[in-house]
Coordinates of C-alpha atoms and ligand atoms in Angstrom, one line a residue:
M32 CA -15.0 -9.6 -34.2
C33 CA -17.1 -12.8 -34.6
G34 CA -17.6 -15.1 -31.7
I35 CA -16.5 -18.7 -32.0
V36 CA -17.6 -21.6 -29.7
G37 CA -16.7 -25.4 -29.8
Y38 CA -17.5 -28.2 -27.5
V39 CA -16.9 -32.1 -27.2
G40 CA -18.0 -33.7 -23.9
S41 CA -21.3 -35.4 -22.5
K42 CA -23.5 -32.6 -22.4
D43 CA -26.2 -31.5 -25.0
S44 CA -23.7 -29.5 -27.3
L45 CA -26.4 -27.3 -28.7
D46 CA -27.3 -26.0 -25.0
V47 CA -23.6 -25.5 -24.3
V48 CA -22.8 -23.9 -27.7
L49 CA -25.9 -21.4 -27.6
E50 CA -25.1 -20.6 -24.2
G51 CA -21.3 -19.5 -25.2
L52 CA -22.6 -17.7 -28.2
R53 CA -25.2 -15.7 -25.9
R54 CA -21.9 -14.5 -23.9
L55 CA -19.9 -13.9 -27.1
E56 CA -22.6 -12.1 -29.0
Y57 CA -21.2 -8.8 -28.1
R58 CA -18.3 -9.8 -30.6
G59 CA -20.6 -9.5 -33.8
Y60 CA -24.4 -9.7 -34.2
D61 CA -24.9 -9.7 -38.1
S62 CA -25.7 -13.5 -38.1
A63 CA -25.6 -16.6 -36.0
G64 CA -25.1 -20.4 -36.8
V65 CA -24.5 -23.7 -35.2
A66 CA -23.5 -27.3 -36.4
V67 CA -23.8 -30.3 -34.4
L68 CA -22.7 -33.9 -35.3
A69 CA -24.9 -37.0 -34.4
D70 CA -24.9 -40.6 -35.9
G71 CA -22.5 -39.5 -38.4
R72 CA -24.1 -36.6 -39.9
L73 CA -23.7 -32.8 -39.5
S74 CA -26.7 -30.9 -38.9
T75 CA -26.6 -27.0 -39.1
A76 CA -28.8 -24.0 -38.5
K77 CA -28.0 -20.5 -39.4
K78 CA -29.9 -17.2 -39.5
A79 CA -29.2 -13.5 -40.3
G80 CA -29.6 -11.0 -37.4
K81 CA -29.1 -11.4 -33.8
L82 CA -29.0 -14.7 -32.1
A83 CA -32.5 -14.4 -30.9
N84 CA -33.6 -15.1 -34.6
L85 CA -31.6 -18.4 -34.7
E86 CA -32.9 -19.4 -31.2
K87 CA -36.4 -18.8 -32.5
E88 CA -35.9 -21.0 -35.5
L89 CA -34.3 -23.8 -33.4
A90 CA -37.0 -23.7 -30.9
E91 CA -39.4 -24.5 -33.9
A92 CA -37.2 -26.9 -36.0
G93 CA -34.7 -28.3 -33.7
L94 CA -31.5 -30.3 -34.2
P95 CA -30.5 -33.7 -33.4
A96 CA -29.3 -34.5 -29.8
S97 CA -25.5 -34.4 -29.8
T98 CA -22.5 -34.1 -27.6
I99 CA -20.2 -32.3 -30.0
G100 CA -20.8 -29.0 -31.8
I101 CA -19.6 -25.6 -33.0
G102 CA -21.2 -22.2 -33.1
H103 CA -20.5 -18.7 -34.4
T104 CA -21.7 -15.2 -34.1
R105 CA -20.8 -13.0 -37.1
W106 CA -19.6 -9.5 -37.9
A107 CA -19.7 -9.4 -41.7
T108 CA -16.5 -8.8 -43.7
H109 CA -16.9 -10.8 -46.9
G110 CA -20.4 -11.1 -47.9
G111 CA -23.4 -9.3 -46.5
P112 CA -25.2 -10.2 -43.3
T113 CA -27.5 -13.0 -45.0
D114 CA -28.7 -16.4 -44.0
R115 CA -26.5 -17.7 -46.9
N116 CA -23.4 -16.1 -45.6
A117 CA -23.8 -17.0 -41.9
H118 CA -21.5 -19.6 -40.5
P119 CA -21.1 -22.4 -40.3
H120 CA -20.2 -23.1 -44.0
V121 CA -20.4 -26.9 -45.1
S122 CA -18.4 -28.5 -47.8
A123 CA -20.1 -29.5 -51.0
D124 CA -20.0 -33.3 -49.9
G125 CA -21.7 -32.4 -46.5
S126 CA -18.6 -33.9 -44.7
V127 CA -17.0 -30.7 -43.0
A128 CA -18.5 -27.9 -41.2
V129 CA -16.5 -24.7 -40.4
I130 CA -16.7 -21.5 -38.7
H131 CA -14.1 -18.6 -38.9
N132 CA -13.2 -15.4 -37.3
G133 CA -10.6 -13.1 -39.5
I134 CA -10.1 -12.5 -43.0
I135 CA -8.5 -14.9 -45.4
E136 CA -6.7 -12.7 -47.8
N137 CA -5.8 -15.2 -50.7
F138 CA -9.5 -16.5 -50.7
A139 CA -10.0 -15.4 -54.4
P140 CA -7.3 -17.8 -56.1
L141 CA -8.2 -20.6 -53.6
R142 CA -12.0 -20.2 -54.5
A143 CA -11.0 -20.3 -58.3
E144 CA -9.0 -23.4 -57.6
C145 CA -11.9 -25.2 -55.8
E146 CA -14.4 -24.1 -58.6
A147 CA -11.9 -25.6 -61.3
T148 CA -12.6 -28.8 -59.6
G149 CA -16.2 -28.4 -60.0
V150 CA -17.1 -27.0 -56.6
E151 CA -20.3 -24.8 -56.5
F152 CA -20.0 -22.1 -53.9
S153 CA -23.1 -21.3 -51.9
S154 CA -22.0 -18.1 -50.2
E155 CA -20.0 -14.9 -50.8
T156 CA -17.8 -15.5 -48.0
D157 CA -13.9 -16.1 -47.8
T158 CA -14.7 -18.8 -45.1
E159 CA -16.4 -21.3 -47.5
V160 CA -13.1 -22.2 -49.4
V161 CA -11.9 -23.4 -46.0
A162 CA -14.8 -25.9 -45.8
H163 CA -14.2 -27.1 -49.5
L164 CA -10.4 -27.4 -49.1
L165 CA -10.7 -29.3 -45.9
A166 CA -12.9 -31.8 -47.1
A167 CA -10.8 -32.4 -50.2
V168 CA -7.4 -32.6 -48.1
Y169 CA -9.1 -34.7 -45.4
A170 CA -10.0 -37.3 -48.0
E171 CA -6.4 -37.4 -49.1
T172 CA -4.9 -37.7 -45.5
P173 CA -4.0 -41.2 -44.4
E174 CA -6.5 -42.8 -41.9
G175 CA -5.5 -42.8 -38.3
S176 CA -5.8 -40.7 -35.3
G177 CA -5.2 -37.0 -35.7
R178 CA -6.5 -37.1 -39.2
L179 CA -8.7 -34.1 -39.1
A180 CA -5.9 -32.2 -37.3
E181 CA -3.4 -33.1 -40.0
A182 CA -5.8 -31.9 -42.8
M183 CA -6.4 -28.6 -40.7
R184 CA -2.7 -28.2 -40.6
T185 CA -2.3 -28.8 -44.4
V186 CA -4.9 -26.2 -45.2
S187 CA -3.8 -23.6 -42.7
R188 CA -0.4 -23.4 -44.2
R189 CA -2.0 -22.4 -47.6
L190 CA -3.9 -19.6 -46.1
E191 CA -3.0 -15.8 -45.7
G192 CA -4.3 -13.4 -43.7
A193 CA -5.9 -13.6 -40.1
F194 CA -8.0 -16.5 -39.0
T195 CA -9.4 -18.8 -36.2
L196 CA -11.0 -21.6 -37.8
V197 CA -13.0 -24.3 -36.0
A198 CA -14.0 -27.4 -37.9
T199 CA -15.9 -30.8 -37.3
H200 CA -16.0 -33.7 -39.8
A201 CA -18.9 -36.1 -40.3
A202 CA -16.5 -39.0 -39.9
E203 CA -14.9 -37.9 -36.8
P204 CA -17.7 -38.2 -33.8
D205 CA -15.3 -37.4 -31.1
T206 CA -13.2 -34.5 -32.5
V207 CA -13.4 -30.8 -33.1
V208 CA -10.2 -29.0 -34.4
A209 CA -9.2 -25.5 -34.5
S210 CA -6.4 -23.2 -36.2
R211 CA -5.2 -20.0 -35.1
R212 CA -3.3 -17.2 -36.8
N213 CA -3.7 -13.5 -35.5
S214 CA -7.3 -14.1 -34.3
P215 CA -8.1 -15.0 -30.7
L216 CA -8.9 -18.6 -29.5
V217 CA -8.7 -20.0 -26.0
V218 CA -9.3 -23.7 -25.0
G219 CA -11.4 -24.6 -21.8
V220 CA -10.7 -28.0 -20.1
G221 CA -13.4 -29.3 -17.9
E222 CA -14.0 -32.7 -16.5
G223 CA -14.2 -34.9 -19.4
E224 CA -15.2 -32.1 -21.7
Y225 CA -13.3 -29.5 -23.8
F226 CA -14.5 -26.1 -25.1
L227 CA -13.2 -23.5 -27.6
G228 CA -14.0 -20.0 -27.4
S229 CA -13.0 -16.5 -28.8
D230 CA -12.7 -15.6 -25.1
V231 CA -13.3 -17.5 -21.8
A232 CA -16.7 -16.1 -21.6
A233 CA -17.7 -18.7 -24.0
F234 CA -17.2 -21.6 -21.5
I235 CA -16.9 -19.8 -17.9
A236 CA -20.1 -21.3 -16.8
H237 CA -18.6 -24.9 -17.1
T238 CA -14.7 -24.4 -16.3
R239 CA -12.2 -21.7 -15.3
N240 CA -9.4 -23.8 -16.4
A241 CA -8.1 -22.6 -19.7
L242 CA -5.2 -23.0 -22.1
E243 CA -3.5 -20.0 -24.1
L244 CA -2.9 -20.9 -27.8
G245 CA 0.1 -19.2 -29.6
Q246 CA 0.0 -18.0 -33.2
D247 CA 0.1 -20.7 -36.1
Q248 CA -1.1 -23.5 -34.1
V249 CA -3.7 -26.2 -34.4
V250 CA -5.5 -27.7 -31.5
E251 CA -7.4 -31.1 -31.4
L252 CA -10.0 -31.4 -28.8
H253 CA -10.8 -35.2 -28.6
R254 CA -13.4 -36.9 -26.4
T255 CA -10.8 -39.4 -24.8
R256 CA -7.4 -38.3 -26.0
G257 CA -8.1 -34.6 -24.6
V258 CA -6.5 -31.8 -26.0
T259 CA -3.4 -31.8 -28.4
V260 CA -1.6 -28.8 -29.7
T261 CA 0.9 -28.6 -32.5
D262 CA 2.3 -25.8 -34.8
F263 CA 1.2 -25.7 -38.5
D264 CA 4.1 -28.2 -39.2
G265 CA 2.8 -30.7 -36.7
A266 CA 5.6 -30.1 -34.0
S267 CA 4.0 -30.7 -30.6
V268 CA 3.6 -27.5 -28.4
E269 CA 2.8 -27.3 -24.8
P270 CA 0.1 -24.8 -24.3
T271 CA 0.1 -22.5 -21.2
A272 CA -2.4 -23.2 -18.7
Y273 CA -4.2 -20.5 -16.6
T274 CA -7.3 -20.2 -14.2
V275 CA -9.6 -17.6 -15.2
D276 CA -9.9 -15.1 -12.4
W277 CA -13.5 -14.2 -12.6
D278 CA -16.6 -16.3 -12.7
A279 CA -19.9 -16.8 -14.6
A280 CA -21.7 -13.9 -12.5
A281 CA -19.3 -11.3 -13.5
A282 CA -20.6 -12.0 -17.2
E283 CA -24.3 -11.6 -16.3
K284 CA -26.2 -8.3 -16.3
G285 CA -26.9 -8.7 -12.5
G286 CA -30.2 -7.0 -12.6
Y287 CA -29.4 -4.0 -14.9
D288 CA -31.2 -3.6 -18.2
W289 CA -28.0 -3.2 -20.0
F290 CA -24.5 -4.5 -19.6
M291 CA -23.4 -1.1 -20.1
L292 CA -25.2 0.3 -17.1
K293 CA -23.8 -2.5 -15.0
E294 CA -20.3 -1.7 -16.2
I295 CA -20.7 2.0 -15.6
A296 CA -21.9 1.1 -12.1
E297 CA -18.8 -1.1 -11.7
Q298 CA -16.3 1.7 -12.4
P299 CA -15.5 2.5 -8.7
Q300 CA -14.6 -1.0 -8.0
A301 CA -12.9 -1.6 -11.3
V302 CA -10.7 1.6 -10.8
A303 CA -10.0 0.3 -7.2
D304 CA -8.9 -3.0 -8.7
T305 CA -6.5 -1.2 -11.1
L306 CA -4.9 0.5 -8.3
L307 CA -4.9 -2.7 -6.1
G308 CA -1.4 -3.9 -5.0
R309 CA 0.4 -1.1 -7.1
L310 CA 0.3 1.7 -4.5
G311 CA 2.9 1.0 -1.8
E312 CA 2.5 1.8 1.9
Q313 CA 5.1 4.6 1.7
G314 CA 3.3 6.3 -1.1
E315 CA 5.4 4.7 -3.7
L316 CA 4.3 2.9 -6.9
V317 CA 5.0 -0.9 -7.0
L318 CA 4.7 -2.1 -10.6
D319 CA 6.5 -5.5 -10.4
E320 CA 4.8 -6.5 -13.5
V321 CA 6.6 -4.0 -15.9
R322 CA 9.3 -6.2 -16.9
L323 CA 11.6 -3.6 -18.0
S324 CA 14.7 -2.7 -16.0
D325 CA 15.1 0.6 -14.3
Q326 CA 17.9 1.2 -16.6
D327 CA 15.7 0.5 -19.6
L328 CA 13.2 2.9 -18.0
R329 CA 15.9 5.5 -17.6
D330 CA 17.1 5.3 -21.2
I331 CA 13.8 6.0 -22.7
D332 CA 13.7 9.6 -24.3
K333 CA 10.4 9.3 -26.2
V334 CA 7.1 7.7 -25.5
F335 CA 4.4 6.8 -28.0
V336 CA 1.1 5.9 -27.0
V337 CA -0.8 4.0 -29.7
A338 CA -4.4 2.7 -29.5
C339 CA -7.9 2.8 -31.4
G340 CA -11.3 4.4 -30.6
T341 CA -12.0 4.9 -26.9
A342 CA -8.5 3.5 -26.0
Y343 CA -7.0 6.2 -28.0
H344 CA -8.8 8.8 -26.0
A345 CA -7.2 7.3 -22.9
G346 CA -3.8 7.7 -24.6
L347 CA -4.6 11.3 -25.3
I348 CA -5.2 11.9 -21.7
A349 CA -2.1 9.9 -20.8
K350 CA 0.1 12.4 -22.8
Y351 CA -0.8 15.4 -20.5
A352 CA -0.1 13.3 -17.3
I353 CA 3.3 11.6 -18.6
E354 CA 4.7 14.7 -20.2
H355 CA 3.9 16.8 -17.0
W356 CA 5.2 14.1 -14.7
T357 CA 8.2 13.0 -16.5
R358 CA 9.1 15.7 -19.1
I359 CA 9.6 13.0 -21.6
P360 CA 8.0 14.0 -24.9
V361 CA 4.9 11.8 -25.6
E362 CA 3.0 11.4 -29.1
V363 CA -0.3 9.6 -29.2
E364 CA -1.3 8.0 -32.4
L365 CA -4.1 6.0 -33.8
A366 CA -2.8 2.6 -34.4
S367 CA -4.3 2.1 -37.9
E368 CA -2.2 5.2 -38.9
F369 CA 1.0 4.4 -36.7
R370 CA 2.8 1.9 -38.6
Y371 CA 1.9 3.1 -42.2
R372 CA 3.7 6.4 -41.8
D373 CA 7.2 5.0 -40.8
P374 CA 7.4 6.7 -37.4
V375 CA 11.0 7.1 -36.0
L376 CA 11.5 4.4 -33.2
D377 CA 14.5 2.9 -31.6
R378 CA 15.6 1.1 -28.4
S379 CA 15.3 4.3 -26.3
T380 CA 11.4 4.7 -27.5
L381 CA 8.7 3.4 -25.2
V382 CA 5.5 2.3 -27.1
V383 CA 2.7 2.0 -24.9
V384 CA -0.2 0.1 -26.6
V385 CA -3.6 0.5 -25.0
S386 CA -6.3 -2.1 -25.6
Q387 CA -9.2 -3.4 -23.5
S388 CA -9.6 -6.5 -25.5
G389 CA -5.8 -7.3 -26.2
E390 CA -7.0 -8.5 -29.6
T391 CA -7.6 -5.2 -31.6
M392 CA -5.9 -5.9 -35.1
D393 CA -4.8 -2.3 -35.6
T394 CA -3.1 -2.1 -32.3
L395 CA -1.5 -5.6 -32.6
M396 CA -0.1 -4.6 -36.1
A397 CA 1.3 -1.4 -34.7
L398 CA 2.8 -3.2 -31.6
R399 CA 4.7 -5.7 -34.2
H400 CA 5.9 -2.8 -36.2
A401 CA 7.3 -1.2 -33.0
K402 CA 9.0 -4.3 -31.9
D403 CA 10.4 -4.8 -35.4
Q404 CA 12.0 -1.2 -35.0
K405 CA 13.5 -2.3 -31.5
A406 CA 11.3 -0.2 -29.6
R407 CA 10.2 -1.3 -25.9
V408 CA 6.4 -2.2 -25.9
L409 CA 4.5 -1.9 -22.9
A410 CA 0.8 -3.0 -23.1
I411 CA -2.1 -1.7 -21.0
C412 CA -4.9 -4.3 -21.4
N413 CA -7.9 -5.8 -19.8
A414 CA -8.2 -9.4 -21.2
N415 CA -5.8 -11.8 -19.4
G416 CA -3.6 -13.7 -21.7
S417 CA -4.7 -12.1 -25.0
T418 CA -2.5 -11.5 -27.9
I419 CA -1.4 -8.0 -27.3
P420 CA 0.0 -8.5 -23.8
R421 CA 1.6 -11.8 -24.8
E422 CA 3.6 -10.1 -27.5
S423 CA 4.5 -7.1 -25.6
D424 CA 7.7 -6.7 -23.5
A425 CA 5.6 -5.7 -20.5
V426 CA 2.1 -5.6 -19.3
L427 CA 0.1 -3.6 -17.0
Y428 CA -3.5 -5.4 -16.7
T429 CA -6.3 -3.0 -15.8
H430 CA -8.3 -5.9 -13.7
A431 CA -11.6 -4.2 -15.0
G432 CA -13.4 -7.6 -15.2
P433 CA -15.3 -8.6 -18.4
E434 CA -16.4 -5.7 -20.4
V435 CA -19.4 -7.0 -22.4
A436 CA -21.2 -3.9 -23.8
V437 CA -19.6 -2.8 -27.2
A438 CA -19.3 0.9 -25.9
S439 CA -16.2 0.8 -23.5
T440 CA -16.9 2.5 -20.1
K441 CA -14.9 0.9 -17.3
G442 CA -12.7 -0.1 -19.7
F443 CA -11.7 3.3 -20.5
L444 CA -11.5 4.6 -16.9
T445 CA -9.1 2.1 -16.1
Q446 CA -7.0 2.5 -19.1
V447 CA -6.7 6.1 -18.0
V448 CA -5.7 5.1 -14.5
A449 CA -3.2 2.6 -15.8
C450 CA -1.7 5.2 -18.0
Y451 CA -1.4 7.4 -14.9
L452 CA 0.4 4.6 -13.1
V453 CA 2.9 4.3 -16.1
G454 CA 3.6 7.9 -16.0
L455 CA 4.0 8.2 -12.5
F456 CA 6.2 5.1 -12.4
L457 CA 8.5 6.5 -14.9
A458 CA 8.7 9.7 -12.7
Q459 CA 9.6 7.7 -9.7
V460 CA 12.3 5.5 -11.4
R461 CA 13.9 8.4 -13.5
G462 CA 13.8 10.5 -10.0
V463 CA 12.3 13.4 -11.7
K464 CA 9.7 13.6 -8.7
Y465 CA 10.6 13.4 -5.2
A466 CA 9.0 10.5 -3.1
D467 CA 6.7 13.0 -1.4
E468 CA 5.5 14.3 -4.7
V469 CA 4.8 10.8 -5.9
A470 CA 3.1 10.0 -2.6
A471 CA 0.7 13.1 -2.9
I472 CA -0.4 12.1 -6.4
V473 CA -0.9 8.4 -5.1
E474 CA -3.1 9.8 -2.4
D475 CA -5.2 11.6 -5.1
L476 CA -5.2 8.2 -7.2
R477 CA -6.8 6.7 -4.0
A478 CA -9.5 9.0 -3.8
L479 CA -10.8 8.2 -7.2
P480 CA -13.1 5.4 -6.5
D481 CA -15.1 7.4 -4.0
Q482 CA -15.1 10.3 -6.3
I483 CA -16.5 8.1 -9.1
R484 CA -19.1 6.8 -6.6
A485 CA -20.2 10.4 -5.7
V486 CA -20.8 11.2 -9.5
L487 CA -22.8 8.0 -10.1
S488 CA -24.9 8.9 -7.0
S489 CA -26.0 12.1 -8.7
M490 CA -27.1 10.9 -12.2
D491 CA -30.9 11.3 -12.0
P492 CA -30.8 15.0 -13.6
V493 CA -28.3 13.6 -16.4
R494 CA -30.8 11.0 -17.1
E495 CA -33.7 13.5 -17.2
L496 CA -31.7 15.8 -19.4
A497 CA -30.8 12.9 -21.6
R498 CA -34.4 12.3 -22.5
S499 CA -34.9 15.9 -23.3
L500 CA -32.2 15.5 -25.8
A501 CA -33.2 12.2 -27.5
T502 CA -34.5 14.0 -30.4
E503 CA -31.7 16.1 -31.4
D504 CA -29.8 15.6 -34.7
T505 CA -26.6 17.0 -33.6
L506 CA -24.6 17.5 -30.2
L507 CA -21.2 19.1 -29.9
F508 CA -18.7 18.6 -27.0
L509 CA -16.0 21.2 -26.0
G510 CA -13.1 20.7 -23.7
R511 CA -9.6 22.1 -23.2
H512 CA -6.4 20.3 -21.8
V513 CA -7.5 16.9 -20.5
G514 CA -11.1 18.0 -21.1
Y515 CA -10.5 17.8 -24.9
P516 CA -10.0 14.0 -25.0
V517 CA -13.2 13.8 -22.6
A518 CA -15.2 15.9 -25.1
L519 CA -14.1 13.3 -28.0
E520 CA -14.8 10.4 -25.8
G521 CA -18.4 11.8 -25.1
A522 CA -19.0 12.5 -28.7
L523 CA -17.7 9.1 -29.5
K524 CA -20.1 7.4 -27.0
L525 CA -23.2 9.3 -28.3
K526 CA -22.3 8.4 -32.0
E527 CA -21.7 4.8 -31.4
L528 CA -24.9 4.5 -29.1
A529 CA -27.3 6.8 -30.2
Y530 CA -26.5 7.2 -34.0
I531 CA -26.7 11.0 -33.3
H532 CA -24.1 13.2 -35.1
A533 CA -21.7 14.4 -32.4
E534 CA -18.3 16.0 -32.5
G535 CA -15.7 16.8 -29.9
F536 CA -13.6 20.0 -30.3
A537 CA -10.8 21.5 -28.5
A538 CA -12.8 24.4 -27.2
G539 CA -10.3 27.1 -28.2
E540 CA -10.3 25.7 -31.8
L541 CA -14.0 26.1 -32.4
K542 CA -13.7 29.7 -33.5
H543 CA -11.4 28.8 -36.1
G544 CA -14.4 27.3 -38.4
S545 CA -16.5 24.9 -36.4
I546 CA -18.4 27.6 -34.5
A547 CA -20.4 28.0 -37.8
L548 CA -22.2 24.8 -37.0
I549 CA -23.9 26.5 -33.9
D550 CA -27.4 27.5 -34.6
Q551 CA -30.4 28.4 -32.3
G552 CA -30.8 25.7 -29.8
T553 CA -27.8 23.6 -30.8
P554 CA -26.8 21.6 -27.6
V555 CA -23.3 21.9 -26.7
V556 CA -21.7 20.0 -23.8
V557 CA -18.6 21.6 -22.1
V558 CA -16.3 19.9 -20.0
V559 CA -15.0 22.8 -17.8
P560 CA -11.5 22.5 -16.0
S561 CA -11.1 23.2 -12.4
P562 CA -10.9 26.8 -11.4
R563 CA -7.6 25.8 -9.7
S564 CA -6.1 24.7 -13.1
R565 CA -3.0 26.0 -14.7
E566 CA -2.7 29.0 -16.6
S567 CA -6.4 30.0 -16.3
V568 CA -7.7 27.5 -18.7
H569 CA -10.7 27.5 -16.7
G570 CA -11.5 31.2 -17.5
K571 CA -10.8 30.5 -21.1
V572 CA -13.4 27.8 -21.2
V573 CA -15.8 30.0 -19.4
S574 CA -15.4 32.4 -22.3
N575 CA -16.0 29.7 -24.6
I576 CA -19.2 28.8 -23.1
Q577 CA -20.3 32.5 -23.6
E578 CA -19.3 32.4 -27.3
V579 CA -21.4 29.5 -28.1
R580 CA -24.2 30.7 -26.0
A581 CA -24.3 34.2 -27.8
R582 CA -24.8 32.2 -30.9
G583 CA -27.8 30.4 -29.7
A584 CA -26.5 27.1 -28.1
R585 CA -28.2 25.5 -25.4
T586 CA -25.2 24.8 -22.9
I587 CA -24.9 22.0 -20.8
V588 CA -21.8 22.3 -18.5
I589 CA -19.9 19.9 -16.6
A590 CA -18.3 21.7 -13.7
E591 CA -16.6 21.1 -10.5
D592 CA -18.4 21.4 -7.1
G593 CA -18.5 25.0 -6.1
D594 CA -17.5 26.3 -9.3
D595 CA -20.1 29.3 -9.7
D596 CA -18.6 31.2 -12.5
V597 CA -20.1 28.9 -15.2
L598 CA -23.7 29.6 -13.7
P599 CA -24.6 32.7 -15.6
Y600 CA -23.8 30.9 -18.8
A601 CA -25.2 27.3 -18.3
D602 CA -28.5 26.0 -19.2
H603 CA -27.7 22.9 -17.3
V604 CA -25.0 22.4 -14.9
I605 CA -23.8 18.8 -14.1
R606 CA -21.6 18.7 -11.0
V607 CA -18.4 16.7 -10.3
P608 CA -16.4 16.4 -7.3
R609 CA -13.2 18.3 -7.0
T610 CA -10.3 16.5 -8.4
P611 CA -6.8 17.4 -9.5
T612 CA -6.7 18.8 -13.0
L613 CA -4.8 15.8 -14.5
L614 CA -7.2 13.1 -13.0
A615 CA -10.4 15.0 -13.8
P616 CA -11.2 12.8 -16.8
V617 CA -11.9 10.0 -14.6
V618 CA -14.9 12.0 -13.0
T619 CA -15.9 14.1 -15.8
T620 CA -16.3 11.2 -18.3
V621 CA -18.9 9.3 -16.3
P622 CA -21.7 11.7 -16.9
L623 CA -21.0 11.7 -20.4
Q624 CA -21.3 7.8 -20.5
V625 CA -24.7 8.0 -18.7
L626 CA -26.1 10.7 -20.9
A627 CA -25.3 8.6 -24.0
C628 CA -26.6 5.5 -22.5
E629 CA -29.9 7.1 -21.4
I630 CA -30.3 9.0 -24.9
A631 CA -29.9 5.7 -26.8
S632 CA -32.2 3.9 -24.5
T633 CA -34.9 6.8 -24.8
R634 CA -34.5 6.3 -28.6
G635 CA -35.3 2.6 -28.1
L636 CA -32.0 1.4 -29.4
D637 CA -30.0 -1.7 -28.3
V638 CA -27.6 -0.1 -26.0
D639 CA -25.2 -3.0 -25.5
Q640 CA -24.9 -4.0 -29.3
P641 CA -25.2 -0.8 -31.3
R642 CA -25.4 -1.3 -35.0
N643 CA -22.6 -2.1 -37.6
L644 CA -20.2 -2.6 -34.5
A645 CA -18.3 -5.4 -32.7
K646 CA -16.6 -5.3 -29.3
S647 CA -13.4 -6.5 -30.4
V648 CA -12.2 -5.3 -34.0
T649 CA -9.8 -8.1 -35.1
V650 CA -9.6 -7.1 -38.7
E651 CA -7.5 -4.0 -40.1
Ligands
M6R981 O1 -10.3 -3.4 -27.2 P1 -9.7 -2.0 -27.4 O2 -9.5 -1.3 -26.4 O3 -8.4 -2.2 -28.3 O4 -10.7 -1.5 -28.5 C1 -10.4 -0.3 -29.2 C2 -11.8 0.2 -29.8 O5 -12.3 -0.5 -30.7 C3 -12.8 0.6 -28.8 O6 -12.5 1.2 -27.6 C4 -13.9 1.2 -29.5 O7 -13.8 2.5 -29.9 C5 -15.2 1.1 -28.4 N1 -16.6 0.7 -29.1 C6 -15.6 2.4 -27.9 O8 -16.7 2.4 -27.1

């Protein structure tokens, strides 16, 4: 949450910073602000609401020309989304401008300390204390190169909580400094120019050369000295360099009205990329990047899948597949609950953390707890070099490319596919599936991109249906077996995008109370398993459709091609290709994404940036 941009170079800093903020706006859009440094003076502009509000103001008032600047797009924590609380925050003497992502937990005593010296605060934020402290500490720091970085280290040592801080000082016309603890920050290195960003999207239009920063590090960007990284005590650190494997075009809408539509359309390729290089010619799985030895994998006697939101739903699907293929017990848990209930973990527990962004704080904290308890941690992640994969014992990247829309789509499908790979790999290494059985499932996995393409090519009736649902107050989603997490995901997509009350239920559970919600005309979406599914789950779901229809529901049924059993009870049928039961979520989820997107669009809402949300949730 919150997007951060910093720049030192020879270009117009306002242009560079605003362009970076446009690409990072998905991280938070409660307010936006910039500060530039010219002729020994800091100038700022900040505005509540989306970046467009700030841009409008800048178009009218402008800022002095400058080649050094910082910018911020905010997801509010301390203090409401007002102009005053927008970043940057400037010290009382006007010398320092600071932007911040995270929460400074000990801000209250620090604020009292500043106030005791006569400082008057102009916002309700936790961030403002840093601006005042930094100005005071800078004044006491001996003159010389690296003075602002030294002041930042001194201040950072006093802070508790999670923070990425970026600061400029009026007396340092060539320097931007930043500090990082538990919040994301990457450095971009161009030709004689340097960038900071919450993620590489901030500077991808200028350079693909990036540096990873570790925890508790301070970085100085200097126009002539370049990039210097230290820990909070000043010891020099060599950052890890890497090349970003996607370009600016990947971060653009590419002709679609919404990033979400583009990302839905990219799903066949994204899933193909998740599988790329991991399916061997003999039908075996090749997961070289799983840096756990075969013996480690054989020793595992329990798996936890830990994640949040949509990634949690991917974990719920993983449980069915991993348990079925490996016979290892799997528990799936919300990351925000996991570490606070003292789960039983040891060296033979595998904890799979699933996160598109790799920065979700709840998931990161769960990961750390698991490692403290000596469990092995495997991350399934999309964002290369982010904190979660860096702190895990092993990582499987999903290679979905940048996901910008707040609602996760290709991130989810590729997480599900990566979970299948983990389950099947465990089965292969542990010898609980014969090579030909693994090869048969690998063939099914290879077919998924074409099956998603087939779904996408027949979405016009779903869009039409969506338009007819746009004025509803409530939608219910039902599913059994792997269809249950799909129902949860369909409901989450609708809630977050269209602000319509939606709930997902296990279809068999509805009769234990929630069926009372059904009234004349209540739309109920039912994810129907394949007629070939085990233990006649299909027949039971068909009965569940009848039960809700008998009570007045308008039934919208997602069913496999050729499944005619549903026809007598369905007001609307959405067809998906025949897919093996465990893999079906990869196709049945897609119409639900399209449905939610179209309903939100029909209601005139911002599909990519729903209210109150941010893409990457970096607070607990
Ligand atoms: O980046 P992560 O996968 O860790 O994010 C987890 C959730 O915050 C995320 O999936 C969220 O639920 C999405 N907005 C759902 O569309």
